[in-house]
Tab-separated table of C-alpha atoms in Angstrom:
chain	number	residue	atom	x	y	z
A	2	UNK	CA	73.280	45.231	-32.881
A	3	UNK	CA	72.432	44.679	-29.275
A	4	UNK	CA	68.930	45.926	-29.884
A	5	UNK	CA	68.526	43.483	-32.795
A	6	UNK	CA	69.632	40.613	-30.610
A	7	UNK	CA	67.262	41.641	-27.871
A	8	UNK	CA	64.421	41.965	-30.354
A	9	UNK	CA	65.261	38.605	-31.900
A	10	UNK	CA	65.459	37.086	-28.458
A	11	UNK	CA	62.123	38.582	-27.558
A	12	UNK	CA	60.594	37.193	-30.701
A	13	UNK	CA	61.924	33.778	-29.902
A	14	UNK	CA	60.684	34.065	-26.332
A	15	UNK	CA	57.319	35.269	-27.535
A	16	UNK	CA	57.041	32.341	-29.906
A	17	UNK	CA	57.974	29.982	-27.090
A	18	UNK	CA	55.301	31.513	-24.848
A	19	UNK	CA	52.754	31.131	-27.606
A	20	UNK	CA	53.704	27.487	-28.019
A	21	UNK	CA	53.616	26.962	-24.240
A	22	UNK	CA	50.180	28.513	-23.805
A	23	UNK	CA	48.938	26.621	-26.815
A	24	UNK	CA	50.162	23.364	-25.305
A	25	UNK	CA	48.440	24.156	-22.007
A	26	UNK	CA	45.206	24.920	-23.828
A	27	UNK	CA	45.499	21.681	-25.772
A	28	UNK	CA	46.056	19.660	-22.589
A	29	UNK	CA	43.054	21.378	-21.006
A	30	UNK	CA	40.917	20.548	-24.013
A	31	UNK	CA	42.027	16.925	-23.885
A	32	UNK	CA	41.260	16.716	-20.165
A	33	UNK	CA	37.769	18.150	-20.773
A	34	UNK	CA	37.229	15.750	-23.686
A	35	UNK	CA	38.130	12.841	-21.407
A	36	UNK	CA	35.831	14.115	-18.693
A	37	UNK	CA	36.537	15.077	-15.072
A	38	UNK	CA	38.943	13.080	-12.932
A	39	UNK	CA	36.869	10.250	-11.365
A	40	UNK	CA	38.340	10.680	-7.870
A	41	UNK	CA	37.690	14.412	-7.913
A	42	UNK	CA	34.172	13.831	-9.244
A	43	UNK	CA	33.443	11.346	-6.462
A	44	UNK	CA	34.743	13.762	-3.828
A	45	UNK	CA	32.561	16.544	-5.216
A	46	UNK	CA	29.536	14.226	-5.197
A	47	UNK	CA	30.093	13.415	-1.509
A	48	UNK	CA	30.379	17.131	-0.738
A	49	UNK	CA	27.136	17.694	-2.617
A	50	UNK	CA	25.354	15.003	-0.583
A	51	UNK	CA	26.703	16.503	2.639
A	52	UNK	CA	25.359	19.919	1.686
A	53	UNK	CA	21.963	18.491	0.724
A	54	UNK	CA	21.706	16.523	3.971
A	55	UNK	CA	22.297	19.791	5.855
A	56	UNK	CA	19.639	21.775	3.994
A	57	UNK	CA	16.280	21.679	5.768
A	58	UNK	CA	14.566	23.788	3.094
A	59	UNK	CA	13.962	20.613	1.040
A	60	UNK	CA	13.202	17.927	3.658
A	61	UNK	CA	12.387	15.321	0.985
A	62	UNK	CA	15.837	15.690	-0.569
A	63	UNK	CA	17.538	16.147	2.806
A	64	UNK	CA	16.391	12.756	4.076
A	65	UNK	CA	17.323	10.964	0.852
A	66	UNK	CA	20.811	12.504	0.920
A	67	UNK	CA	21.241	11.364	4.523
A	68	UNK	CA	20.232	7.819	3.588
A	69	UNK	CA	22.721	7.783	0.719
A	70	UNK	CA	25.563	8.919	2.993
A	71	UNK	CA	24.687	6.187	5.472
A	72	UNK	CA	24.612	3.525	2.792
A	73	UNK	CA	27.998	4.736	1.530
A	74	UNK	CA	29.336	4.465	5.108
A	75	UNK	CA	30.779	7.933	4.755
A	76	UNK	CA	32.595	8.587	8.082
A	77	UNK	CA	32.535	12.378	7.717
A	78	UNK	CA	28.729	12.282	7.789
A	79	UNK	CA	28.450	11.095	11.408
A	80	UNK	CA	27.970	14.517	13.030
A	81	UNK	CA	25.558	15.587	10.319
A	82	UNK	CA	23.438	12.449	10.720
A	83	UNK	CA	23.361	12.877	14.499
A	84	UNK	CA	22.096	16.427	14.004
A	85	UNK	CA	19.460	15.231	11.542
A	86	UNK	CA	18.292	12.584	13.971
A	87	UNK	CA	17.828	15.239	16.650
A	88	UNK	CA	16.285	17.815	14.282
A	89	UNK	CA	12.721	17.336	15.481
A	90	UNK	CA	11.473	16.724	11.923
A	91	UNK	CA	9.831	13.306	11.928
A	92	UNK	CA	10.806	12.174	8.432
A	93	UNK	CA	14.380	13.428	8.754
A	94	UNK	CA	14.723	11.815	12.181
A	95	UNK	CA	13.478	8.482	10.807
A	96	UNK	CA	15.815	8.537	7.798
A	97	UNK	CA	18.781	9.776	9.841
A	98	UNK	CA	18.267	6.909	12.286
A	99	UNK	CA	18.254	4.469	9.391
A	100	UNK	CA	21.356	6.154	7.953
A	101	UNK	CA	23.199	5.850	11.284
A	102	UNK	CA	22.320	2.172	11.322
A	103	UNK	CA	23.745	1.811	7.811
A	104	UNK	CA	26.845	3.828	8.717
A	105	UNK	CA	27.643	1.490	11.595
A	106	UNK	CA	30.397	1.733	14.158
A	107	UNK	CA	30.517	2.370	17.876
A	108	UNK	CA	29.904	6.130	17.570
A	109	UNK	CA	26.759	5.673	15.467
A	110	UNK	CA	25.425	3.083	17.929
A	111	UNK	CA	26.173	5.380	20.856
A	112	UNK	CA	24.344	8.271	19.177
A	113	UNK	CA	21.237	6.142	18.685
A	114	UNK	CA	21.387	4.700	22.184
A	115	UNK	CA	21.807	8.090	23.862
A	116	UNK	CA	18.982	9.718	21.935
A	117	UNK	CA	16.456	6.883	22.324
A	118	UNK	CA	14.948	7.993	25.679
A	119	UNK	CA	13.957	11.357	24.210
A	120	UNK	CA	12.267	10.014	21.067
A	121	UNK	CA	8.511	10.443	21.304
A	122	UNK	CA	7.314	9.377	17.857
A	123	UNK	CA	6.568	5.617	18.090
A	124	UNK	CA	7.666	4.850	14.524
A	125	UNK	CA	10.971	6.712	14.878
A	126	UNK	CA	11.525	5.029	18.229
A	127	UNK	CA	10.907	1.591	16.725
A	128	UNK	CA	13.273	2.388	13.858
A	129	UNK	CA	16.027	3.290	16.347
A	130	UNK	CA	15.608	-0.086	18.048
A	131	UNK	CA	15.802	-1.865	14.679
A	132	UNK	CA	18.977	0.035	13.781
A	133	UNK	CA	20.561	-0.748	17.137
A	134	UNK	CA	19.779	-4.423	16.540
A	135	UNK	CA	21.566	-4.258	13.202
A	136	UNK	CA	24.540	-2.792	15.042
A	137	UNK	CA	24.562	-5.686	17.515
A	138	UNK	CA	22.760	-3.991	20.393
A	139	UNK	CA	19.505	-5.672	21.497
A	140	UNK	CA	19.228	-3.927	24.847
A	141	UNK	CA	16.215	-1.875	23.750
A	142	UNK	CA	14.153	-4.721	22.272
A	143	UNK	CA	12.265	-5.436	25.548
A	144	UNK	CA	10.850	-1.906	25.194
A	145	UNK	CA	9.155	-3.017	21.975
A	146	UNK	CA	7.655	-6.072	23.631
A	147	UNK	CA	6.343	-3.865	26.433
A	148	UNK	CA	4.832	-1.500	23.853
A	149	UNK	CA	2.645	-4.325	22.516
A	150	UNK	CA	0.732	-4.205	25.803
A	151	UNK	CA	0.100	-0.449	25.645
A	152	UNK	CA	-3.689	-0.289	25.408
A	153	UNK	CA	-3.725	3.508	25.084
A	154	UNK	CA	-1.814	3.934	21.805
A	155	UNK	CA	-2.565	1.738	18.766
A	156	UNK	CA	0.236	3.361	16.737
A	157	UNK	CA	2.740	2.416	19.419
A	158	UNK	CA	1.512	-1.187	19.285
A	159	UNK	CA	1.643	-1.169	15.484
A	160	UNK	CA	5.161	0.266	15.257
A	161	UNK	CA	6.422	-2.173	17.904
A	162	UNK	CA	4.878	-5.150	16.092
A	163	UNK	CA	6.456	-4.108	12.810
A	164	UNK	CA	9.887	-3.622	14.401
A	165	UNK	CA	9.777	-6.979	16.199
A	166	UNK	CA	9.231	-8.670	12.861
A	167	UNK	CA	12.205	-6.849	11.324
A	168	UNK	CA	14.570	-7.812	14.145
A	169	UNK	CA	13.456	-11.459	14.094
A	170	UNK	CA	12.296	-11.551	17.701
A	171	UNK	CA	10.908	-15.096	17.890
A	172	UNK	CA	10.063	-14.697	21.572
A	173	UNK	CA	7.449	-12.099	20.569
A	174	UNK	CA	5.413	-14.519	18.438
A	175	UNK	CA	2.811	-15.257	21.127
A	176	UNK	CA	2.322	-11.520	21.699
A	177	UNK	CA	1.971	-10.866	17.976
A	178	UNK	CA	-0.563	-13.672	17.630
A	179	UNK	CA	-2.558	-12.138	20.470
A	180	UNK	CA	-2.506	-8.752	18.711
A	181	UNK	CA	-3.666	-10.277	15.420
A	182	UNK	CA	-6.477	-12.219	17.072
A	183	UNK	CA	-7.811	-9.743	19.631
A	184	UNK	CA	-6.682	-6.154	19.069
A	185	UNK	CA	-9.616	-3.812	18.508
A	186	UNK	CA	-7.673	-1.576	16.094
A	187	UNK	CA	-6.938	-2.783	12.565
A	188	UNK	CA	-3.546	-0.994	12.318
A	189	UNK	CA	-1.819	-3.121	14.998
A	190	UNK	CA	-3.531	-6.237	13.611
A	191	UNK	CA	-2.168	-5.511	10.152
A	192	UNK	CA	1.357	-4.849	11.485
A	193	UNK	CA	1.242	-8.062	13.526
A	194	UNK	CA	0.187	-10.010	10.436
A	195	UNK	CA	3.170	-8.674	8.471
A	196	UNK	CA	5.564	-9.343	11.362
A	197	UNK	CA	4.436	-12.971	11.709
A	198	UNK	CA	5.234	-13.489	8.036
A	199	UNK	CA	8.746	-12.136	8.569
A	200	UNK	CA	9.326	-14.380	11.596
A	201	UNK	CA	8.029	-17.469	9.729
A	202	UNK	CA	7.176	-19.546	12.778
A	203	UNK	CA	4.824	-22.412	11.877
A	204	UNK	CA	2.582	-21.719	14.869
A	205	UNK	CA	1.418	-18.530	13.162
A	206	UNK	CA	0.075	-20.190	9.995
A	207	UNK	CA	-3.363	-21.249	11.363
A	208	UNK	CA	-3.820	-17.797	12.915
A	209	UNK	CA	-2.951	-16.083	9.631
A	210	UNK	CA	-5.337	-18.407	7.806
A	211	UNK	CA	-8.137	-17.453	10.179
A	212	UNK	CA	-7.361	-13.750	9.727
A	213	UNK	CA	-7.503	-14.142	5.944
A	214	UNK	CA	-10.899	-15.826	6.163
A	215	UNK	CA	-12.547	-13.809	8.917
A	216	UNK	CA	-10.954	-10.446	9.692
A	217	UNK	CA	-13.421	-7.647	8.823
A	218	UNK	CA	-10.718	-5.295	7.503
A	219	UNK	CA	-9.359	-5.670	3.975
A	220	UNK	CA	-5.892	-4.395	4.916
A	221	UNK	CA	-5.538	-7.099	7.603
A	222	UNK	CA	-6.678	-9.848	5.232
A	223	UNK	CA	-4.153	-8.643	2.650
A	224	UNK	CA	-1.360	-8.640	5.268
A	225	UNK	CA	-2.330	-12.207	6.261
A	226	UNK	CA	-2.330	-13.336	2.615
A	227	UNK	CA	1.108	-11.855	1.929
A	228	UNK	CA	2.520	-13.499	5.051
A	229	UNK	CA	1.066	-16.876	4.120
A	230	UNK	CA	2.740	-16.513	0.731
A	231	UNK	CA	6.108	-16.101	2.499
A	232	UNK	CA	5.510	-19.373	4.345
A	233	UNK	CA	4.516	-21.357	1.279
A	234	UNK	CA	3.840	-25.052	1.665
A	235	UNK	CA	0.701	-27.096	0.946
A	236	UNK	CA	-1.468	-25.726	3.764
A	237	UNK	CA	-0.709	-22.058	3.078
A	238	UNK	CA	-1.245	-22.597	-0.649
A	239	UNK	CA	-4.598	-24.311	-0.068
A	240	UNK	CA	-5.744	-21.412	2.141
A	241	UNK	CA	-4.745	-18.869	-0.509
A	242	UNK	CA	-6.458	-20.853	-3.257
A	243	UNK	CA	-9.619	-21.199	-1.209
A	244	UNK	CA	-9.628	-17.466	-0.467
A	245	UNK	CA	-9.347	-16.567	-4.144
A	246	UNK	CA	-12.359	-18.680	-5.035
A	247	UNK	CA	-14.593	-17.716	-2.111
A	248	UNK	CA	-13.659	-14.148	-1.185
A	249	UNK	CA	-15.728	-11.424	-2.856
A	250	UNK	CA	-13.459	-8.401	-2.274
A	251	UNK	CA	-11.913	-7.481	-5.637
A	252	UNK	CA	-8.722	-5.875	-4.290
A	253	UNK	CA	-8.058	-8.809	-1.983
A	254	UNK	CA	-8.510	-11.310	-4.784
A	255	UNK	CA	-6.209	-9.274	-7.027
A	256	UNK	CA	-3.584	-9.320	-4.264
A	257	UNK	CA	-3.972	-13.087	-3.907
A	258	UNK	CA	-2.702	-13.663	-7.458
A	259	UNK	CA	0.934	-12.569	-6.777
A	260	UNK	CA	0.672	-14.307	-3.397
A	261	UNK	CA	-0.110	-17.586	-5.137
A	262	UNK	CA	2.743	-16.962	-7.596
A	263	UNK	CA	5.172	-16.446	-4.675
A	264	UNK	CA	3.865	-19.526	-2.856
A	265	UNK	CA	4.099	-21.592	-6.070
A	266	UNK	CA	0.429	-22.472	-5.918
A	267	UNK	CA	-2.722	-22.113	-7.969
A	268	UNK	CA	-2.735	-25.324	-9.965
A	269	UNK	CA	-5.575	-26.805	-7.895
A	270	UNK	CA	-7.899	-23.965	-8.888
A	271	UNK	CA	-7.123	-23.940	-12.611
A	272	UNK	CA	-10.447	-25.658	-13.466
A	273	UNK	CA	-12.374	-23.167	-11.319
A	274	UNK	CA	-10.532	-20.245	-12.933
A	275	UNK	CA	-11.313	-21.518	-16.431
A	276	UNK	CA	-14.988	-21.890	-15.478
A	277	UNK	CA	-15.000	-18.368	-14.023
A	278	UNK	CA	-13.470	-17.017	-17.212
A	279	UNK	CA	-15.898	-18.879	-19.453
A	280	UNK	CA	-18.998	-17.519	-17.684
A	281	UNK	CA	-20.441	-14.563	-19.552
A	282	UNK	CA	-22.034	-11.536	-17.957
A	283	UNK	CA	-19.484	-10.509	-15.335
A	284	UNK	CA	-16.664	-8.515	-16.877
A	285	UNK	CA	-14.744	-7.997	-13.621
A	286	UNK	CA	-14.814	-11.683	-12.684
A	287	UNK	CA	-13.742	-12.820	-16.142
A	288	UNK	CA	-10.917	-10.281	-16.362
A	289	UNK	CA	-9.639	-11.299	-12.932
A	290	UNK	CA	-9.759	-14.971	-13.928
A	291	UNK	CA	-7.814	-14.227	-17.124
A	292	UNK	CA	-5.134	-12.409	-15.132
A	293	UNK	CA	-4.853	-15.333	-12.723
A	294	UNK	CA	-4.632	-17.900	-15.535
A	295	UNK	CA	-1.832	-15.921	-17.182
A	296	UNK	CA	0.214	-15.148	-14.084
A	297	UNK	CA	-0.173	-18.607	-12.555
A	298	UNK	CA	0.899	-20.237	-15.811
A	299	UNK	CA	-2.090	-22.363	-16.861
A	300	UNK	CA	-1.032	-23.523	-20.340
A	301	UNK	CA	-4.185	-25.598	-20.521
A	302	UNK	CA	-6.215	-22.383	-20.727
A	303	UNK	CA	-4.567	-21.246	-23.990
A	304	UNK	CA	-7.310	-22.575	-26.341
A	305	UNK	CA	-10.011	-20.984	-24.183
A	306	UNK	CA	-8.205	-17.652	-24.129
A	307	UNK	CA	-7.615	-17.730	-27.881
A	308	UNK	CA	-11.258	-18.473	-28.521
A	309	UNK	CA	-12.376	-15.507	-26.459
A	310	UNK	CA	-9.836	-13.281	-28.175
A	311	UNK	CA	-11.323	-14.127	-31.547
A	312	UNK	CA	-15.035	-14.278	-30.826
A	313	UNK	CA	-16.003	-12.564	-27.564
A	314	UNK	CA	-17.914	-9.300	-27.658
A	315	UNK	CA	-16.579	-7.946	-24.355
A	316	UNK	CA	-13.579	-5.761	-25.206
A	317	UNK	CA	-12.356	-5.597	-21.591
A	318	UNK	CA	-12.262	-9.386	-21.379
A	319	UNK	CA	-10.550	-9.636	-24.761
A	320	UNK	CA	-7.747	-7.344	-23.596
A	321	UNK	CA	-7.385	-9.393	-20.391
A	322	UNK	CA	-7.227	-12.579	-22.468
A	323	UNK	CA	-4.601	-11.004	-24.722
A	324	UNK	CA	-2.422	-10.054	-21.778
A	325	UNK	CA	-2.768	-13.554	-20.319
A	326	UNK	CA	-1.727	-15.113	-23.629
A	327	UNK	CA	1.347	-12.885	-23.683
A	328	UNK	CA	2.305	-14.110	-20.194
A	329	UNK	CA	1.817	-17.699	-21.378
A	330	UNK	CA	4.250	-17.254	-24.268
A	331	UNK	CA	1.565	-16.833	-26.913
A	332	UNK	CA	2.296	-13.230	-27.905
A	333	UNK	CA	1.713	-13.718	-31.667
A	334	UNK	CA	-1.822	-14.881	-30.938
A	335	UNK	CA	-2.752	-11.663	-29.173
A	336	UNK	CA	-0.717	-8.887	-30.808
A	337	UNK	CA	-3.029	-8.274	-33.749
A	338	UNK	CA	-6.170	-8.042	-31.595
A	339	UNK	CA	-4.631	-5.800	-28.952
A	340	UNK	CA	-3.008	-3.642	-31.618
A	341	UNK	CA	-6.354	-3.297	-33.327
A	342	UNK	CA	-7.812	-1.973	-30.076
A	343	UNK	CA	-4.983	0.524	-29.745
A	344	UNK	CA	-5.464	1.783	-33.301
A	345	UNK	CA	-9.184	1.634	-33.802
A	346	UNK	CA	-11.077	1.868	-30.513
A	347	UNK	CA	-12.877	5.144	-29.835
A	348	UNK	CA	-12.698	4.749	-26.038
A	349	UNK	CA	-9.591	6.199	-24.392
A	350	UNK	CA	-9.629	3.723	-21.505
A	351	UNK	CA	-9.457	0.783	-23.931
A	352	UNK	CA	-6.643	2.432	-25.855
A	353	UNK	CA	-4.734	3.054	-22.629
A	354	UNK	CA	-5.093	-0.587	-21.595
A	355	UNK	CA	-3.973	-1.795	-25.026
A	356	UNK	CA	-0.946	0.525	-24.901
A	357	UNK	CA	0.021	-0.822	-21.462
A	358	UNK	CA	-0.070	-4.397	-22.769
A	359	UNK	CA	1.781	-3.746	-26.035
A	360	UNK	CA	4.528	-1.727	-24.325
A	361	UNK	CA	6.064	-4.990	-23.108
A	362	UNK	CA	6.464	-6.525	-26.583
A	363	UNK	CA	8.985	-5.514	-29.318
A	364	UNK	CA	6.349	-5.576	-32.055
A	365	UNK	CA	7.078	-3.576	-35.245
A	366	UNK	CA	3.466	-2.585	-36.065
A	367	UNK	CA	2.959	-1.514	-32.450
A	368	UNK	CA	6.188	0.520	-32.552
A	369	UNK	CA	4.985	2.435	-35.607
A	370	UNK	CA	1.632	3.064	-33.947
A	371	UNK	CA	3.340	4.276	-30.795
A	372	UNK	CA	5.378	6.746	-32.853
A	373	UNK	CA	2.260	8.075	-34.533
A	374	UNK	CA	0.305	8.365	-31.285
A	375	UNK	CA	3.227	10.076	-29.522
A	376	UNK	CA	3.333	12.695	-32.250
A	377	UNK	CA	-0.378	13.160	-32.930
A	378	UNK	CA	-2.416	11.547	-30.162
A	379	UNK	CA	-4.889	13.833	-28.421
A	380	UNK	CA	-4.841	12.090	-25.029
A	381	UNK	CA	-1.671	12.878	-23.006
A	382	UNK	CA	-1.921	9.592	-21.060
A	383	UNK	CA	-1.824	7.630	-24.306
A	384	UNK	CA	1.077	9.748	-25.566
A	385	UNK	CA	2.976	8.999	-22.347
A	386	UNK	CA	2.270	5.265	-22.672
A	387	UNK	CA	3.374	5.423	-26.307
A	388	UNK	CA	6.686	6.950	-25.232
A	389	UNK	CA	7.151	4.115	-22.765
A	390	UNK	CA	6.379	1.566	-25.481
A	391	UNK	CA	8.966	3.108	-27.809
A	392	UNK	CA	11.603	2.995	-25.087
A	393	UNK	CA	10.928	-0.606	-24.162
A	394	UNK	CA	11.004	-1.610	-27.806
A	395	UNK	CA	14.568	-0.282	-27.954
A	396	UNK	CA	14.622	0.333	-31.695
A	397	UNK	CA	16.910	3.229	-32.652
A	398	UNK	CA	14.239	4.669	-34.919
A	399	UNK	CA	12.454	5.749	-31.761
A	400	UNK	CA	15.124	8.291	-30.803
A	401	UNK	CA	13.847	11.093	-33.033
A	402	UNK	CA	10.170	10.956	-31.961
A	403	UNK	CA	11.202	10.741	-28.311
A	404	UNK	CA	13.500	13.747	-28.678
A	405	UNK	CA	10.749	15.736	-30.395
A	406	UNK	CA	8.289	14.850	-27.628
A	407	UNK	CA	10.819	15.929	-25.006
A	408	UNK	CA	11.315	19.264	-26.740
A	409	UNK	CA	7.808	20.060	-27.936
A	410	UNK	CA	5.042	18.246	-26.055
A	411	UNK	CA	2.920	20.597	-23.962
A	412	UNK	CA	2.252	18.025	-21.231
A	413	UNK	CA	5.049	17.571	-18.698
A	414	UNK	CA	4.015	13.989	-17.907
A	415	UNK	CA	4.555	13.117	-21.561
A	416	UNK	CA	7.966	14.802	-21.514
A	417	UNK	CA	8.852	12.873	-18.346
A	418	UNK	CA	7.769	9.643	-20.034
A	419	UNK	CA	9.982	10.513	-22.993
A	420	UNK	CA	12.959	10.983	-20.661
A	421	UNK	CA	12.305	7.610	-19.032
A	422	UNK	CA	11.974	5.975	-22.442
A	423	UNK	CA	15.274	7.492	-23.606
A	424	UNK	CA	16.851	5.911	-20.545
A	425	UNK	CA	15.635	2.518	-21.816
A	426	UNK	CA	17.200	2.977	-25.260
A	427	UNK	CA	20.443	1.160	-26.228
A	428	UNK	CA	23.635	2.232	-24.477
A	429	UNK	CA	25.063	5.457	-25.861
A	430	UNK	CA	22.306	6.226	-28.332
A	431	UNK	CA	20.299	8.530	-26.088
A	432	UNK	CA	23.116	9.937	-23.963
A	433	UNK	CA	23.407	13.162	-25.942
A	434	UNK	CA	19.670	13.886	-25.769
A	435	UNK	CA	19.521	13.193	-22.038
A	436	UNK	CA	22.648	15.278	-21.404
A	437	UNK	CA	21.087	18.172	-23.298
A	438	UNK	CA	17.895	17.880	-21.228
A	439	UNK	CA	19.920	17.768	-18.006
A	440	UNK	CA	21.802	20.929	-18.944
A	441	UNK	CA	18.795	22.703	-20.459
A	442	UNK	CA	17.907	25.914	-18.646
A	443	UNK	CA	14.555	25.933	-20.403
A	444	UNK	CA	13.645	22.520	-18.925
A	445	UNK	CA	11.789	22.216	-15.620
A	446	UNK	CA	13.541	20.902	-12.534
A	447	UNK	CA	11.509	17.674	-12.720
A	448	UNK	CA	12.675	17.059	-16.298
A	449	UNK	CA	16.301	17.749	-15.383
A	450	UNK	CA	16.075	15.428	-12.371
A	451	UNK	CA	14.514	12.697	-14.513
A	452	UNK	CA	17.292	13.108	-17.091
A	453	UNK	CA	19.947	12.789	-14.370
A	454	UNK	CA	18.237	9.685	-13.035
A	455	UNK	CA	17.991	8.156	-16.521
A	456	UNK	CA	21.706	8.770	-17.122
A	457	UNK	CA	22.486	7.274	-13.695
A	458	UNK	CA	20.479	4.104	-14.230
A	459	UNK	CA	22.133	3.504	-17.603
A	460	UNK	CA	25.464	3.133	-15.737
A	461	UNK	CA	27.201	4.727	-18.718
A	462	UNK	CA	30.807	5.858	-17.980
A	463	UNK	CA	30.516	8.538	-20.664
A	464	UNK	CA	27.690	10.156	-18.689
A	465	UNK	CA	30.133	11.302	-16.002
A	466	UNK	CA	30.730	14.735	-17.520
A	467	UNK	CA	27.072	15.886	-17.720
A	468	UNK	CA	26.341	14.392	-14.300
A	469	UNK	CA	29.367	16.107	-12.778
A	470	UNK	CA	28.331	19.425	-14.272
A	471	UNK	CA	24.801	18.993	-12.864
A	472	UNK	CA	26.221	18.953	-9.319
A	473	UNK	CA	25.923	22.733	-9.625
A	474	UNK	CA	22.267	22.741	-10.707
A	475	UNK	CA	19.972	25.241	-8.992
A	476	UNK	CA	17.516	22.536	-7.887
A	477	UNK	CA	18.246	20.244	-4.939
A	478	UNK	CA	16.584	17.133	-6.414
A	479	UNK	CA	18.626	17.484	-9.609
A	480	UNK	CA	21.826	17.789	-7.570
A	481	UNK	CA	20.883	14.684	-5.582
A	482	UNK	CA	20.276	12.595	-8.708
A	483	UNK	CA	23.496	13.912	-10.260
A	484	UNK	CA	25.514	13.069	-7.124
A	485	UNK	CA	24.099	9.543	-7.026
A	486	UNK	CA	24.928	9.218	-10.724
A	487	UNK	CA	28.520	10.369	-10.302
A	488	UNK	CA	28.994	7.870	-7.472
A	489	UNK	CA	27.550	5.027	-9.552
A	490	UNK	CA	29.661	5.859	-12.604
A	491	UNK	CA	32.934	6.379	-10.720
A	492	UNK	CA	32.679	3.672	-8.063
A	493	UNK	CA	30.145	1.228	-9.458
A	494	UNK	CA	27.943	1.676	-6.379
A	495	UNK	CA	24.254	1.457	-7.306
A	496	UNK	CA	22.411	3.620	-4.805
A	497	UNK	CA	18.960	3.083	-6.279
A	498	UNK	CA	17.864	1.437	-3.013
A	499	UNK	CA	19.942	3.690	-0.804
A	500	UNK	CA	17.252	6.349	-0.844
A	501	UNK	CA	14.471	3.863	-0.068
A	502	UNK	CA	13.417	4.107	3.539
A	503	UNK	CA	12.501	1.134	5.741
A	504	UNK	CA	9.307	2.940	6.576
């Protein structure tokens, strides 16, 4: 009797245990289905960044992790950033200094101030002064002004000029003008030209105009043009317009186009641009003119561009005219011609150019061509561009060809392009494919890192689980991208620019 009761009791207890363990398992499954706890995930991501910022075996990742911790103003990172600043590695020292400036606070400022006398690299030294300025300490700025007079070291002059522009040191304008006008080395002249644009003092405009017209070095003329664009105004615009018409350096003239866009100029040279485009015989000149007409918004050039698109024999110029028409809101007029080049031209360079243009337009015939070229194209560059075009189009029918390219293409650049394109697809549609690539042991580290980055930039809350899991990846770059992704998903902090150095 007693034994029966004990046995019955044991059976009841056993059934209760089974139910209890089953309930625990069910709760665990539900927790996993919902994803990791956001606070725990964020804490793990910070720990991951701390570990990466301590690991000197991957200096590229180490510096980026340090920058992210500074941007997050993570107080526990102070000692680590101080150590990185004093590590002796130039890139890590530069990024750690920037991170300390982002972190802020009296201790970060003291660390920078105390270490400054021992910094020998002129660019790191200048960065420390800039960071101290951002923290409210301008005591070291006179050292930069003194460095402008150092005739023995052009890099010291260049770094000082750049830093003085960043800190807004108006009192240095006369020194910067002197550097731009008289320095024998083009590196300080270029840095002075950029700095004068940041300071935006009107006295610098005639000097920048002279540098654009007369300096023998292309890099200095480009710096002067970009600074004039920041000033804007009738005089600066007229100088930029004049330079575009009369300069002969192709790269400089190409740079002048966005400068004129920024300065809201270009209208005065529309007739000259149309004449340049209409002249036959010089493909480079005509293509450059077409680009300028499109980007500067000359609607009056539309008939001319359409005529060339239909009748000209120069395929390079026709593609340039097509792109200009697209910029001017005349996409239907150019799609058929550019698509025909993509489909039928036997020259890879023309096909590549056509693919670059069409990638920006959600055109159904182009989408179908991109799918075909991604699957069967012989040139990997064109396959990669086709993947990009499919992603930008955003049509769900592109998911399957992109997934197949990611799994099967023999060229890693094409697979990377497919990952980037999947990141451009509508929210949720590509998450599973990207998560699989991120977790895939048969994928390269570059593919896994690209997948983590694509999931991060989508800002998709449902991507938290695969990103959290990737914090344990074997590759440092993958862990960095995963940590940044977890932080963005859990806290809404976009750290895309946090790993961009001031350098």
